[in-house]
Coordinates of C-alpha atoms in Angstrom, one line a residue:
X32 CA -34.2 37.6 -10.7
X33 CA -34.6 36.5 -7.1
X34 CA -36.4 33.4 -8.3
X35 CA -33.6 32.6 -10.6
X36 CA -31.0 33.0 -7.9
X37 CA -33.0 30.7 -5.5
X38 CA -33.6 28.0 -8.1
X39 CA -32.3 24.6 -7.1
X40 CA -30.5 22.1 -9.3
X41 CA -29.3 18.6 -8.6
X42 CA -25.5 18.4 -8.3
X43 CA -23.5 16.2 -10.6
X44 CA -23.0 13.8 -7.8
X45 CA -26.7 13.6 -6.9
X46 CA -27.9 13.2 -10.5
X47 CA -25.1 10.8 -11.4
X48 CA -25.6 8.5 -8.4
X49 CA -29.4 8.6 -8.9
X50 CA -29.0 7.3 -12.5
X51 CA -26.3 4.8 -11.4
X52 CA -28.4 3.3 -8.6
X53 CA -31.6 3.2 -10.7
X54 CA -29.7 1.3 -13.5
X55 CA -28.2 -1.0 -10.9
X56 CA -31.6 -1.7 -9.4
X57 CA -32.9 -2.6 -12.9
X58 CA -30.0 -4.8 -13.8
X59 CA -30.1 -6.6 -10.4
X60 CA -33.8 -7.4 -10.9
X61 CA -33.0 -9.0 -14.2
X62 CA -30.1 -10.9 -12.5
X63 CA -32.3 -12.1 -9.7
X64 CA -34.9 -13.4 -12.2
X65 CA -32.2 -15.2 -14.3
X66 CA -30.1 -16.4 -11.4
X67 CA -28.7 -19.9 -11.7
X68 CA -28.2 -20.4 -7.9
X69 CA -30.2 -19.2 -4.9
X70 CA -27.3 -17.2 -3.3
X71 CA -26.9 -15.1 -6.4
X72 CA -30.6 -14.5 -6.6
X73 CA -30.6 -13.4 -2.9
X74 CA -27.7 -11.1 -3.4
X75 CA -29.1 -9.6 -6.6
X76 CA -32.4 -9.0 -4.9
X77 CA -30.6 -7.4 -1.9
X78 CA -28.6 -5.2 -4.2
X79 CA -31.7 -4.1 -6.1
X80 CA -33.5 -3.2 -2.8
X81 CA -30.4 -1.3 -1.5
X82 CA -30.1 0.6 -4.9
X83 CA -33.7 1.7 -4.8
X84 CA -33.3 2.8 -1.1
X85 CA -30.2 4.8 -2.3
X86 CA -32.3 6.5 -5.1
X87 CA -35.0 7.4 -2.6
X88 CA -32.4 8.7 0.0
X89 CA -30.7 10.9 -2.6
X90 CA -33.9 12.4 -4.0
X91 CA -35.3 12.9 -0.5
X92 CA -32.0 14.7 0.5
X93 CA -32.3 16.9 -2.6
X94 CA -35.8 18.0 -1.9
X95 CA -35.1 18.7 1.8
X96 CA -31.8 20.6 1.3
X97 CA -31.4 24.3 0.5
X98 CA -30.6 25.6 -3.0
X99 CA -26.9 25.5 -2.2
X100 CA -24.7 22.6 -1.1
X101 CA -23.0 22.7 2.3
X102 CA -20.4 25.4 2.5
X103 CA -16.7 24.6 2.6
X104 CA -16.2 27.2 5.4
X105 CA -18.3 29.0 7.9
X106 CA -17.0 32.3 9.3
X107 CA -13.6 31.5 8.0
X108 CA -13.4 28.1 9.7
X109 CA -13.6 24.7 7.9
X110 CA -17.1 23.2 7.8
X111 CA -16.0 19.7 8.5
X112 CA -18.1 16.8 7.2
X113 CA -18.6 14.6 10.3
X114 CA -21.7 12.7 9.3
X115 CA -20.0 9.7 7.4
X116 CA -17.4 9.5 10.2
X117 CA -20.1 9.2 12.9
X118 CA -21.8 6.4 10.9
X119 CA -18.5 4.5 10.4
X120 CA -17.5 4.9 14.1
X121 CA -20.9 3.6 15.3
X122 CA -21.1 0.7 12.8
X123 CA -17.6 -0.3 13.7
X124 CA -18.6 -1.0 17.3
X125 CA -21.5 -3.1 16.0
X126 CA -19.4 -5.1 13.6
X127 CA -16.7 -5.5 16.3
X128 CA -19.1 -7.1 18.8
X129 CA -20.6 -9.3 16.1
X130 CA -17.1 -10.5 14.9
X131 CA -15.9 -11.1 18.4
X132 CA -19.1 -13.1 19.2
X133 CA -18.6 -15.3 16.1
X134 CA -15.0 -15.8 17.1
X135 CA -16.0 -16.9 20.5
X136 CA -18.5 -19.4 19.0
X137 CA -15.9 -21.0 16.6
X138 CA -13.3 -21.1 19.4
X139 CA -15.9 -23.0 21.5
X140 CA -16.7 -25.3 18.5
X141 CA -13.0 -26.4 18.5
X142 CA -13.3 -27.3 22.2
X143 CA -16.9 -28.7 22.0
X144 CA -17.7 -29.7 18.4
X145 CA -21.4 -30.2 19.2
X146 CA -21.7 -26.4 19.0
X147 CA -21.6 -26.8 15.2
X148 CA -25.3 -27.8 15.7
X149 CA -25.1 -30.0 12.6
X150 CA -26.3 -27.1 10.5
X151 CA -24.5 -26.0 7.3
X152 CA -24.6 -22.3 8.0
X153 CA -23.3 -22.6 11.6
X154 CA -20.5 -25.0 10.8
X155 CA -16.9 -23.9 11.6
X156 CA -16.0 -23.9 7.9
X157 CA -18.6 -21.1 7.2
X158 CA -18.3 -19.1 10.4
X159 CA -14.5 -18.9 10.4
X160 CA -14.2 -16.6 7.3
X161 CA -17.2 -14.7 8.7
X162 CA -15.2 -14.1 11.9
X163 CA -12.0 -13.0 10.1
X164 CA -13.8 -10.7 7.7
X165 CA -16.0 -9.2 10.4
X166 CA -13.1 -8.3 12.7
X167 CA -10.6 -7.3 10.0
X168 CA -12.6 -5.7 7.3
X169 CA -15.9 -4.8 9.0
X170 CA -14.6 -3.6 12.4
X171 CA -11.1 -2.6 11.5
X172 CA -12.1 -1.3 8.1
X173 CA -14.7 1.0 9.5
X174 CA -12.3 2.3 12.2
X175 CA -9.8 3.1 9.4
X176 CA -12.3 4.9 7.2
X177 CA -13.7 6.9 10.2
X178 CA -10.3 7.9 11.5
X179 CA -8.8 8.6 8.1
X180 CA -11.7 10.9 7.1
X181 CA -11.4 12.6 10.5
X182 CA -7.6 13.0 10.5
X183 CA -7.3 14.2 6.9
X184 CA -9.8 16.9 7.5
X185 CA -8.3 18.1 10.8
X186 CA -4.7 18.0 9.6
X187 CA -5.5 19.6 6.2
X188 CA -8.0 22.1 7.7
X189 CA -10.5 21.6 4.9
X190 CA -13.9 19.8 4.4
X191 CA -13.8 16.3 2.9
X192 CA -13.7 16.3 -0.8
X193 CA -17.0 15.6 -2.5
X194 CA -20.6 16.0 -1.4
X195 CA -22.1 12.5 -1.5
X196 CA -18.8 10.7 -2.2
X197 CA -17.8 10.2 1.5
X198 CA -21.3 8.7 2.2
X199 CA -20.9 6.5 -0.9
X200 CA -17.7 5.2 0.5
X201 CA -19.0 4.4 4.0
X202 CA -22.3 3.0 3.0
X203 CA -21.0 1.2 -0.1
X204 CA -18.2 -0.4 2.0
X205 CA -20.7 -1.7 4.6
X206 CA -22.9 -3.1 1.9
X207 CA -19.9 -5.0 0.6
X208 CA -19.5 -6.4 4.2
X209 CA -23.2 -7.5 4.2
X210 CA -22.8 -9.3 0.8
X211 CA -19.6 -11.0 1.8
X212 CA -20.8 -12.1 5.2
X213 CA -24.2 -13.5 4.0
X214 CA -22.3 -15.2 1.2
X215 CA -20.1 -17.1 3.7
X216 CA -23.1 -18.3 5.6
X217 CA -24.7 -19.5 2.4
X218 CA -21.5 -21.3 1.3
X219 CA -20.3 -18.9 -1.3
X220 CA -16.5 -18.4 -1.1
X221 CA -13.4 -18.2 -3.3
X222 CA -11.5 -20.1 -0.6
X223 CA -8.7 -17.5 -0.6
X224 CA -7.5 -16.4 2.9
X225 CA -8.8 -12.9 3.6
X226 CA -10.1 -12.7 0.0
X227 CA -13.1 -15.1 0.2
X228 CA -15.9 -12.9 -1.4
X229 CA -16.9 -13.9 -4.9
X230 CA -16.4 -12.0 -8.1
X231 CA -19.4 -9.6 -8.0
X232 CA -18.6 -8.6 -4.4
X233 CA -15.0 -7.9 -5.5
X234 CA -16.2 -5.8 -8.4
X235 CA -18.3 -3.7 -6.1
X236 CA -15.5 -3.3 -3.6
X237 CA -13.2 -2.1 -6.4
X238 CA -15.6 0.8 -7.2
X239 CA -16.0 1.7 -3.5
X240 CA -12.2 1.6 -2.9
X241 CA -11.3 3.8 -5.9
X242 CA -13.9 6.3 -4.7
X243 CA -12.3 6.2 -1.2
X244 CA -8.8 6.9 -2.7
X245 CA -10.2 9.8 -4.8
X246 CA -11.9 11.4 -1.8
X247 CA -8.8 11.1 0.3
X248 CA -6.5 12.3 -2.4
X249 CA -8.6 15.3 -3.4
X250 CA -8.9 16.3 0.3
X251 CA -5.1 16.4 0.4
X252 CA -4.9 18.3 -2.8
X253 CA -7.1 21.2 -1.5
X254 CA -5.5 21.3 1.9
X255 CA -4.9 24.7 3.6
X256 CA -1.8 23.3 5.4
X257 CA 1.3 23.1 3.2
X258 CA 2.7 20.2 5.1
X259 CA 1.2 16.7 4.8
X260 CA 1.1 15.2 8.3
X261 CA 2.8 11.8 8.6
X262 CA -0.5 10.0 9.5
X263 CA -1.8 10.9 6.1
X264 CA 1.2 9.3 4.4
X265 CA 0.4 6.0 6.3
X266 CA -3.3 6.2 5.4
X267 CA -2.5 6.9 1.7
X268 CA -0.1 3.9 1.6
X269 CA -2.7 1.7 3.1
X270 CA -5.4 2.8 0.6
X271 CA -3.2 2.6 -2.5
X272 CA -1.5 -0.7 -1.6
X273 CA -4.8 -2.5 -0.7
X274 CA -6.2 -1.4 -4.1
X275 CA -3.1 -2.9 -5.9
X276 CA -3.3 -6.1 -3.8
X277 CA -7.0 -6.5 -4.4
X278 CA -6.7 -6.1 -8.2
X279 CA -3.7 -8.5 -8.3
X280 CA -5.1 -11.3 -6.2
X281 CA -8.8 -11.3 -7.3
X282 CA -9.1 -11.5 -11.1
X283 CA -11.7 -14.2 -11.7
X284 CA -13.8 -15.6 -14.6
X285 CA -17.4 -16.2 -13.5
X286 CA -19.0 -19.5 -14.8
X287 CA -22.1 -17.4 -15.5
X288 CA -22.9 -13.7 -15.2
X289 CA -26.0 -14.9 -13.4
X290 CA -24.2 -17.2 -10.9
X291 CA -22.0 -16.8 -7.9
X292 CA -19.3 -19.4 -8.9
X293 CA -16.1 -18.2 -10.5
X294 CA -12.6 -19.4 -11.2
X295 CA -9.4 -17.4 -10.3
X296 CA -7.2 -16.4 -13.2
X297 CA -4.1 -17.8 -11.5
X298 CA -3.5 -21.5 -10.8
X299 CA -1.2 -23.7 -8.8
X300 CA 1.9 -22.2 -7.3
X301 CA 1.3 -18.9 -9.1
X302 CA -2.0 -18.6 -7.3
X303 CA -0.4 -19.5 -4.0
X304 CA 2.3 -16.8 -4.6
X305 CA -0.3 -14.2 -5.5
X306 CA -2.5 -15.2 -2.5
X307 CA 0.3 -14.8 0.1
X308 CA 1.6 -11.7 -1.5
X309 CA -1.9 -10.4 -0.9
X310 CA -2.5 -12.1 2.4
X311 CA 0.7 -11.0 4.1
X312 CA 0.4 -7.4 2.8
X313 CA -3.2 -7.3 3.9
X314 CA -1.6 -7.7 7.3
X315 CA 1.2 -5.2 6.4
X316 CA -0.9 -2.4 5.0
X317 CA -4.5 -2.9 6.2
X318 CA -3.6 -4.1 9.7
X319 CA -0.3 -2.2 10.1
X320 CA 0.1 0.9 8.0
X321 CA -3.4 2.1 8.5
X322 CA -3.3 1.6 12.2
X323 CA 0.1 3.2 12.5
X324 CA -1.6 6.3 11.1
X325 CA -4.0 6.1 14.0
X326 CA -1.0 5.8 16.4
X327 CA 0.7 8.8 14.9
X328 CA -2.3 11.0 15.4
X329 CA -4.2 9.8 18.4
X330 CA -1.3 9.2 20.8
X331 CA 0.2 12.7 20.5
X332 CA -3.3 14.2 20.7
X333 CA -4.3 12.2 23.8
X334 CA -0.9 12.7 25.5
X335 CA -0.8 16.4 24.5
X336 CA 2.8 15.9 23.4
X337 CA 4.4 16.2 20.0
X338 CA 5.6 13.1 18.1
X339 CA 8.9 12.0 19.7
X340 CA 10.8 12.2 16.4
X341 CA 9.2 13.4 13.2
X342 CA 12.4 12.4 11.3
X343 CA 12.1 8.9 12.7
X344 CA 8.5 8.7 11.6
X345 CA 9.5 9.5 8.0
X346 CA 12.2 6.9 8.1
X347 CA 9.7 4.4 9.6
X348 CA 7.3 5.1 6.8
X349 CA 9.6 4.7 3.8
X350 CA 11.4 1.7 5.1
X351 CA 8.2 -0.1 6.1
X352 CA 6.6 0.6 2.8
X353 CA 9.6 -0.7 0.8
X354 CA 10.3 -3.8 2.9
X355 CA 6.8 -5.1 3.8
X356 CA 5.7 -5.7 0.2
X357 CA 8.3 -8.5 -0.3
X358 CA 7.7 -10.5 2.8
X359 CA 4.7 -12.7 1.6
X360 CA 6.7 -15.8 0.5
X361 CA 7.5 -16.7 4.1
X362 CA 4.0 -18.1 4.3
X363 CA 5.1 -20.7 1.7
X364 CA 8.2 -22.3 3.3
X365 CA 8.6 -26.0 2.4
X366 CA 6.1 -25.8 -0.5
X367 CA 6.5 -25.9 -4.3
X368 CA 7.4 -22.2 -4.4
X369 CA 11.0 -21.8 -5.6
X370 CA 13.5 -21.8 -2.7
X371 CA 15.0 -18.5 -3.8
X372 CA 11.5 -16.9 -3.4
X373 CA 11.1 -18.4 0.1
X374 CA 14.5 -17.1 1.1
X375 CA 13.7 -13.7 -0.3
X376 CA 10.5 -13.5 1.8
X377 CA 12.4 -14.6 4.9
X378 CA 15.2 -12.1 4.4
X379 CA 12.8 -9.1 4.0
X380 CA 10.8 -10.3 7.0
X381 CA 13.9 -10.3 9.2
X382 CA 14.8 -6.8 7.9
X383 CA 11.3 -5.6 8.9
X384 CA 12.4 -5.8 12.6
X385 CA 14.2 -2.4 12.2
X386 CA 11.4 -0.2 10.8
X387 CA 8.8 -1.9 13.0
X388 CA 10.7 -1.3 16.2
X389 CA 11.6 2.2 15.1
X390 CA 7.9 3.0 14.9
X391 CA 7.2 1.3 18.2
X392 CA 10.0 3.3 19.9
X393 CA 8.6 6.5 18.3
X394 CA 5.1 5.8 19.6
X395 CA 6.3 5.0 23.1
X396 CA 8.7 7.8 23.4
X397 CA 6.0 10.3 22.4
X398 CA 5.0 10.0 26.1
X399 CA 8.3 11.5 27.2
X400 CA 7.3 14.1 29.9
X401 CA 3.8 12.6 30.1
X402 CA 4.3 9.1 31.5
X403 CA 2.3 10.1 34.6
X404 CA -0.8 10.3 32.5
X405 CA -0.8 6.5 32.2
X406 CA -1.9 6.3 35.8
X407 CA -5.0 8.5 35.3
X408 CA -5.9 8.1 31.7
X409 CA -6.9 4.5 30.8
X410 CA -7.6 5.5 27.1
X411 CA -4.0 6.6 26.7
X412 CA -2.9 3.4 28.6
X413 CA -4.8 1.4 26.0
X414 CA -3.2 3.2 23.1
X415 CA 0.3 2.8 24.6
X416 CA -0.2 -0.9 25.4
X417 CA -1.3 -1.4 21.8
X418 CA 2.0 -0.1 20.6
X419 CA 3.8 -2.6 23.0
X420 CA 1.8 -5.4 21.4
X421 CA 2.8 -4.1 18.0
X422 CA 6.4 -4.3 19.0
X423 CA 6.0 -7.9 20.3
X424 CA 4.1 -9.1 17.2
X425 CA 6.7 -7.5 14.9
X426 CA 9.5 -9.3 16.8
X427 CA 7.7 -12.7 16.7
X428 CA 6.6 -12.5 13.1
X429 CA 10.1 -12.2 11.6
X430 CA 11.4 -14.8 14.0
X431 CA 8.7 -17.2 12.8
X432 CA 9.7 -16.5 9.2
X433 CA 13.1 -18.1 9.7
X434 CA 13.0 -21.5 8.1
X435 CA 14.2 -23.5 11.0
X436 CA 11.7 -21.9 13.3
X437 CA 9.0 -22.1 10.7
X438 CA 9.5 -25.9 10.4
X439 CA 8.2 -26.1 14.0
X440 CA 5.5 -23.4 13.9
X441 CA 3.9 -23.8 10.5
X442 CA 0.4 -25.1 10.4
X443 CA 0.2 -25.1 14.3
X444 CA -1.7 -23.0 16.8
X445 CA 1.5 -20.9 17.4
X446 CA 0.6 -19.1 14.2
X447 CA -2.9 -18.5 15.6
X448 CA -1.4 -17.1 18.8
X449 CA 0.9 -14.8 16.8
X450 CA -2.0 -13.5 14.7
X451 CA -4.2 -12.8 17.7
X452 CA -1.4 -11.1 19.7
X453 CA -1.3 -8.6 16.8
X454 CA -5.1 -8.6 16.1
X455 CA -6.3 -8.3 19.7
X456 CA -3.4 -6.5 21.3
X457 CA -2.3 -4.1 18.5
X458 CA -5.3 -3.6 16.2
X459 CA -8.0 -4.1 18.8
X460 CA -6.5 -1.8 21.5
X461 CA -5.5 1.0 19.1
X462 CA -9.0 0.9 17.6
X463 CA -10.6 1.0 21.0
X464 CA -8.4 3.9 22.0
X465 CA -9.3 5.7 18.8
X466 CA -13.0 5.2 19.3
X467 CA -12.8 6.4 22.9
X468 CA -11.2 9.6 21.6
X469 CA -13.4 10.0 18.5
X470 CA -16.9 9.6 20.0
X471 CA -16.7 12.6 22.4
X472 CA -15.1 14.7 19.6
X473 CA -17.7 13.8 17.0
X474 CA -20.7 14.3 19.3
X475 CA -19.3 17.4 21.0
X476 CA -19.0 15.9 24.5
X477 CA -16.6 17.2 27.1
X478 CA -15.5 13.7 28.1
X479 CA -16.4 10.0 28.1
X480 CA -19.3 8.9 30.2
X481 CA -17.0 6.8 32.5
X482 CA -13.2 6.5 32.7
X483 CA -13.8 3.7 35.3
X484 CA -15.5 1.6 32.7
X485 CA -12.6 2.2 30.3
X486 CA -10.3 0.9 33.1
X487 CA -12.5 -2.2 33.5
X488 CA -12.5 -2.7 29.7
X489 CA -8.7 -2.4 29.6
X490 CA -8.0 -5.0 32.3
X491 CA -10.6 -7.5 31.4
X492 CA -9.5 -7.4 27.7
X493 CA -5.8 -7.6 28.7
X494 CA -6.4 -10.7 30.8
X495 CA -8.4 -12.2 27.9
X496 CA -5.5 -11.5 25.4
X497 CA -2.9 -13.0 27.7
X498 CA -5.0 -16.2 28.2
X499 CA -5.6 -16.5 24.5
X500 CA -2.1 -16.0 23.2
X501 CA -0.4 -18.0 26.0
X502 CA -2.7 -20.9 25.4
X503 CA -2.0 -20.8 21.7
X504 CA 1.8 -20.5 22.1
X505 CA 1.9 -23.6 24.3
X506 CA -0.5 -25.6 22.2
X507 CA 1.2 -24.6 19.0
X508 CA 4.7 -25.6 20.2
X509 CA 3.3 -28.8 21.6
X510 CA 1.6 -29.6 18.3
X511 CA 4.8 -29.0 16.4
X512 CA 6.8 -31.2 18.7
X513 CA 4.3 -34.0 18.7
X514 CA 4.0 -34.0 14.9
X515 CA 7.7 -34.5 14.4
X516 CA 8.4 -36.9 17.3
X517 CA 9.7 -40.3 16.0
X518 CA 10.2 -43.6 17.8
X519 CA 13.6 -45.4 17.8
X520 CA 12.3 -47.5 14.8
X521 CA 11.5 -44.4 12.8
X522 CA 7.8 -44.4 13.1
X523 CA 5.7 -41.4 14.2
X524 CA 5.3 -41.5 18.0
X525 CA 1.9 -39.8 18.1
X526 CA -1.1 -40.2 15.8
X527 CA -2.7 -37.0 14.6
X528 CA -5.8 -37.6 16.7
X529 CA -3.6 -37.8 19.8
X530 CA -2.2 -34.4 19.1
X531 CA -5.8 -33.1 18.7
X532 CA -6.8 -34.6 22.0
X533 CA -3.8 -32.9 23.7
X534 CA -5.1 -29.5 22.5
X535 CA -8.5 -29.7 24.3
X536 CA -7.6 -27.9 27.6
X537 CA -5.8 -25.1 25.6
X538 CA -8.9 -24.6 23.4
X539 CA -11.0 -24.1 26.5
X540 CA -8.5 -21.5 27.8
X541 CA -8.6 -19.8 24.4
X542 CA -12.4 -19.6 24.4
X543 CA -12.3 -18.2 28.0
X544 CA -9.8 -15.5 26.8
X545 CA -12.1 -14.7 23.8
X546 CA -15.1 -14.4 26.1
X547 CA -13.3 -11.8 28.3
X548 CA -12.3 -9.8 25.2
X549 CA -15.9 -9.8 24.1
X550 CA -17.1 -8.7 27.5
X551 CA -14.6 -5.8 27.3
X552 CA -16.0 -4.7 23.9
X553 CA -19.6 -4.8 25.3
X554 CA -18.5 -2.5 28.2
X555 CA -17.0 -0.1 25.6
X556 CA -20.2 -0.1 23.6
X557 CA -22.3 0.8 26.7
X558 CA -19.8 3.5 27.7
X559 CA -19.8 5.1 24.2
X560 CA -23.6 4.9 24.0
X561 CA -24.0 6.6 27.3
X562 CA -21.4 9.2 26.3
X563 CA -23.5 10.2 23.3
X564 CA -26.8 9.9 25.2
X565 CA -26.2 11.7 28.5
X566 CA -22.6 13.1 28.2
X567 CA -22.0 16.8 29.0
X568 CA -22.0 18.9 25.9
X569 CA -18.8 20.6 24.9
X570 CA -18.9 24.4 24.6
X571 CA -17.5 25.4 21.3
X572 CA -14.5 27.8 21.6
X573 CA -14.3 30.8 19.2
X574 CA -10.5 30.5 19.1
X575 CA -9.2 29.9 15.6
X576 CA -7.7 26.5 14.7
X577 CA -4.0 26.1 15.2
X578 CA -1.9 24.8 12.3
X579 CA -1.0 21.5 14.0
X580 CA -4.5 20.6 15.1

């Protein structure tokens, strides 16, 4: 009887994933053997190796664990699952530094083209999608997965749903990043902005993302708190909408099931419409809604103040969700897209001013009664400045969508400046602030290794951002004016190469700004590493969790 009660069985997740990965390894070996191009053979071999490693890891875990799976609660308190969150937080720092370094290289290539090195895999055309995917999806995506898994557990007061599923999401997502990134370097791309990975990478991401949605949803379903905290609404909107965008923009027909090349189902102006419906809402939901969830949890926690207006946060959520999805056509002004669709995109973009600034005001006013903390807490300062950059970017974006402004700004470096004011100032700083909060919490440390280093990171990166975006604003407006300057006889006053030559000093300034931003990230990585390694351990309090924690 005792022996029966102590007998150990594989869970459904363990047995199911073991069979799945074993079958995947077998099929990928066949794919590698029959591959019609070298890149597909490499990716099939890589997937087979990763699948076999997954089988070994699952079986090893099974033999090492006790006869029962980890408990949902210990002594009446939630037994939070922090392992996948630790991995996602750590790997996000690695991907961030890698992505910033590649960005610095390609910025330098624009100033000094010899840095392309006359090699195919180090050319600007291959490194540029590597940079965008690394900073958006590898760095930003891992920050979103880490914070969403942390926040949903803490605000629901339950353990993450699933046993191996959270690990499948984190590791599976990062494997997608490896496949996509190596594909870019080897010249495999669909040539769709922010959607460059080929068909087999897209299929794998679909499986991982659906699992992510299920883990998040089922954690909400089993929550102990009756109220769903507003940050979870933003996370849920981000996860669901990115799934819809991915499925709508990426249907493709492969030339061969043993080759990397495929053709998108859509063509012509329909493909352009789908692409910028996807592209703009990747900004709207991946880079905005998800990071607003971070704002709504981490700023109140760090400031030790309640959200300024919970009612305003709900209005912010629903208005943002409704309006953002229609704004994509403003990327296609003066193209073959019907004029009514262009005008619709412009109109909804202008309307986005209201909810965006409502969210900014809500984030900033959360500091009411705690403004003095900005002098002593550089982490909170970084979080608050990120919200200020969010407000600036969401003012500039709608303004640039107005057709008369867009006629000057489109295809120029002004757009690059706008994107990076949001990417570096908003997404970068709010991610850094979240990581500075998360790492001591996850590794049970009383505080960060050095607040002085956080201060250095803040100021060095801020100077870098200002250099970057101001250089791109000036160069972009100069480009637009030079391109449409005519002589009295009606000829173009400047050749295209003259406008390129005029950009050289601004490209040097941009590279300098990117270098400073990278230096700041390296300081952060050292600070976080030392926090984990030598930080003072936090003594666990026996006090029961509070409902709002």
